[in-house]
Amino acid sequence: MNLMTDRDGTPAARTDRRDLSDLVRARRRALGLSLAKLEELAIDPKTGRRVKSSWVHDLEHGRTPPPELWRLRGLSVALELDMEELRTATAAQFYGVTSLWEPQQRVRIIVPDLERLDDEALEQVLRLARLLAPRPREGDESDEG
């Protein structure tokens, strides 16, 4: 594993995975955006900060520490991606953490190295998610009807 360090010398990132890098590159290309055009569009709506094309280039080539939240928000706007998708890819690429979503129960479980689990282990994790999922209270809105 190739570890990078932040400016202060602390370990910054896992770089053996490319989840976020690949997602950003694929989406940018699907939208037909150059790096320069992406920079024009990638503005964090909360801070007004612009995501620089040079940073995106480095991200796409696996040469950045984990992105700050403002950069993810800027990418979300420019690439028309949900923040949850960007956060999930960031967690996988930089921290080796994969989340497992159980949509029927609305439960997300964070599982380190999820891809190493076999089908039986995955099913056990999902059963646990279903068991621990909060039960809807009377009067709560549901997806039915």
Coordinates of C-alpha atoms in Angstrom, one line a residue:
M1 CA 0.0 0.0 0.0
N2 CA 1.2 3.4 -0.9
L3 CA 0.6 6.0 1.8
M4 CA 0.7 9.7 1.3
T5 CA 1.2 12.3 3.9
D6 CA -0.6 15.6 4.5
R7 CA 1.3 18.9 4.7
D8 CA 2.0 18.3 8.3
G9 CA 3.5 14.9 7.7
T10 CA 0.6 12.8 9.0
P11 CA -0.5 9.8 7.0
A12 CA -3.2 11.0 4.6
A13 CA -4.6 8.3 2.4
R14 CA -4.9 4.8 1.1
T15 CA -4.0 4.9 -2.5
D16 CA -4.3 1.3 -3.5
R17 CA -8.0 1.8 -4.2
R18 CA -9.5 4.1 -6.8
D19 CA -13.2 4.3 -6.0
L20 CA -13.4 8.1 -5.9
S21 CA -10.8 8.7 -8.6
D22 CA -12.6 6.4 -11.0
L23 CA -16.0 7.7 -10.2
V24 CA -15.0 11.3 -10.8
R25 CA -13.1 10.5 -14.0
A26 CA -16.0 8.4 -15.4
R27 CA -18.7 10.9 -14.5
R28 CA -16.7 13.8 -15.9
R29 CA -16.1 12.0 -19.2
A30 CA -19.8 10.9 -19.3
L31 CA -20.8 14.5 -19.0
G32 CA -18.2 15.6 -21.6
L33 CA -16.5 18.0 -19.2
S34 CA -12.9 19.0 -19.7
L35 CA -10.9 19.7 -16.5
A36 CA -11.2 23.4 -17.2
K37 CA -15.0 23.3 -17.6
L38 CA -15.3 21.2 -14.4
E39 CA -13.4 23.8 -12.5
E40 CA -15.9 26.5 -13.7
L41 CA -18.8 24.4 -12.4
A42 CA -17.3 22.9 -9.3
I43 CA -18.1 25.5 -6.7
D44 CA -19.0 24.6 -3.1
P45 CA -22.4 26.1 -2.5
K46 CA -21.7 26.6 1.2
T47 CA -18.3 28.3 1.1
G48 CA -18.1 29.5 -2.5
R49 CA -14.7 27.8 -2.9
R50 CA -13.8 26.5 -6.3
V51 CA -12.3 23.0 -6.9
K52 CA -9.2 23.5 -9.0
S53 CA -8.7 21.5 -12.2
S54 CA -5.1 20.6 -11.0
W55 CA -6.5 19.0 -7.9
V56 CA -9.1 17.0 -9.9
H57 CA -6.3 15.9 -12.2
D58 CA -4.3 14.7 -9.2
L59 CA -7.3 13.0 -7.7
E60 CA -8.0 11.2 -11.0
H61 CA -4.4 9.9 -10.9
G62 CA -4.5 8.9 -7.3
R63 CA -2.2 11.6 -6.1
T64 CA -4.2 13.5 -3.4
P65 CA -4.9 13.1 0.3
P66 CA -8.6 12.5 1.2
P67 CA -10.7 15.5 0.0
E68 CA -12.2 18.0 2.3
L69 CA -15.9 18.2 2.5
W70 CA -16.1 21.5 0.5
R71 CA -14.4 19.8 -2.4
L72 CA -16.9 16.9 -2.4
R73 CA -19.7 19.4 -2.4
G74 CA -18.2 21.2 -5.3
L75 CA -17.8 17.9 -7.2
S76 CA -21.4 17.0 -6.3
V77 CA -22.6 20.2 -8.0
A78 CA -20.4 20.0 -11.1
L79 CA -20.8 16.2 -11.7
E80 CA -24.4 16.1 -10.7
L81 CA -23.7 13.3 -8.2
D82 CA -25.3 12.7 -4.9
M83 CA -23.1 13.5 -1.9
E84 CA -23.7 10.0 -0.4
E85 CA -22.2 8.5 -3.5
L86 CA -19.1 10.7 -3.2
R87 CA -18.8 10.1 0.5
T88 CA -19.0 6.3 0.0
A89 CA -16.3 6.3 -2.7
T90 CA -14.1 8.5 -0.6
A91 CA -14.4 6.2 2.4
A92 CA -13.6 3.2 0.2
Q93 CA -10.6 4.7 -1.5
F94 CA -9.0 6.6 1.3
Y95 CA -10.0 4.6 4.4
G96 CA -10.7 1.1 3.0
V97 CA -14.2 1.2 4.4
T98 CA -17.2 0.0 2.4
S99 CA -20.7 0.6 3.4
L100 CA -23.4 -1.9 3.0
W101 CA -26.9 -0.5 2.5
E102 CA -30.1 -2.4 3.5
P103 CA -32.7 -0.3 1.7
Q104 CA -35.8 -2.1 3.0
Q105 CA -34.7 -1.4 6.6
R106 CA -32.9 1.9 5.8
V107 CA -29.8 0.8 7.6
R108 CA -26.2 1.4 6.5
I109 CA -23.4 -0.7 7.9
I110 CA -19.8 0.3 7.6
V111 CA -17.7 -2.8 6.9
P112 CA -13.9 -2.8 6.5
D113 CA -12.8 -4.8 3.5
L114 CA -16.3 -5.8 2.5
E115 CA -15.1 -7.2 -0.8
R116 CA -13.3 -10.0 1.2
L117 CA -16.5 -11.4 2.6
D118 CA -18.1 -14.4 0.9
D119 CA -21.8 -14.6 0.2
E120 CA -22.6 -16.4 3.5
A121 CA -20.8 -13.7 5.5
L122 CA -22.5 -11.0 3.6
E123 CA -25.9 -12.5 4.3
Q124 CA -25.0 -12.7 8.0
V125 CA -24.2 -9.0 8.0
L126 CA -27.5 -8.2 6.3
R127 CA -29.4 -10.3 8.8
L128 CA -27.7 -8.4 11.6
A129 CA -28.7 -5.1 9.9
R130 CA -32.3 -6.2 9.7
L131 CA -32.3 -7.3 13.3
L132 CA -30.8 -4.0 14.6
A133 CA -32.8 -1.7 12.3
P134 CA -35.0 0.7 14.1
R135 CA -38.6 -0.2 13.9
P136 CA -41.0 2.5 12.5
R137 CA -43.1 4.1 15.2
E138 CA -46.8 4.4 14.9
G139 CA -47.6 7.5 12.8
D140 CA -44.2 7.5 11.0
E141 CA -44.4 8.0 7.3
S142 CA -43.8 4.9 5.2
D143 CA -43.0 4.2 1.6
E144 CA -46.3 2.4 1.1
G145 CA -49.5 3.9 -0.2

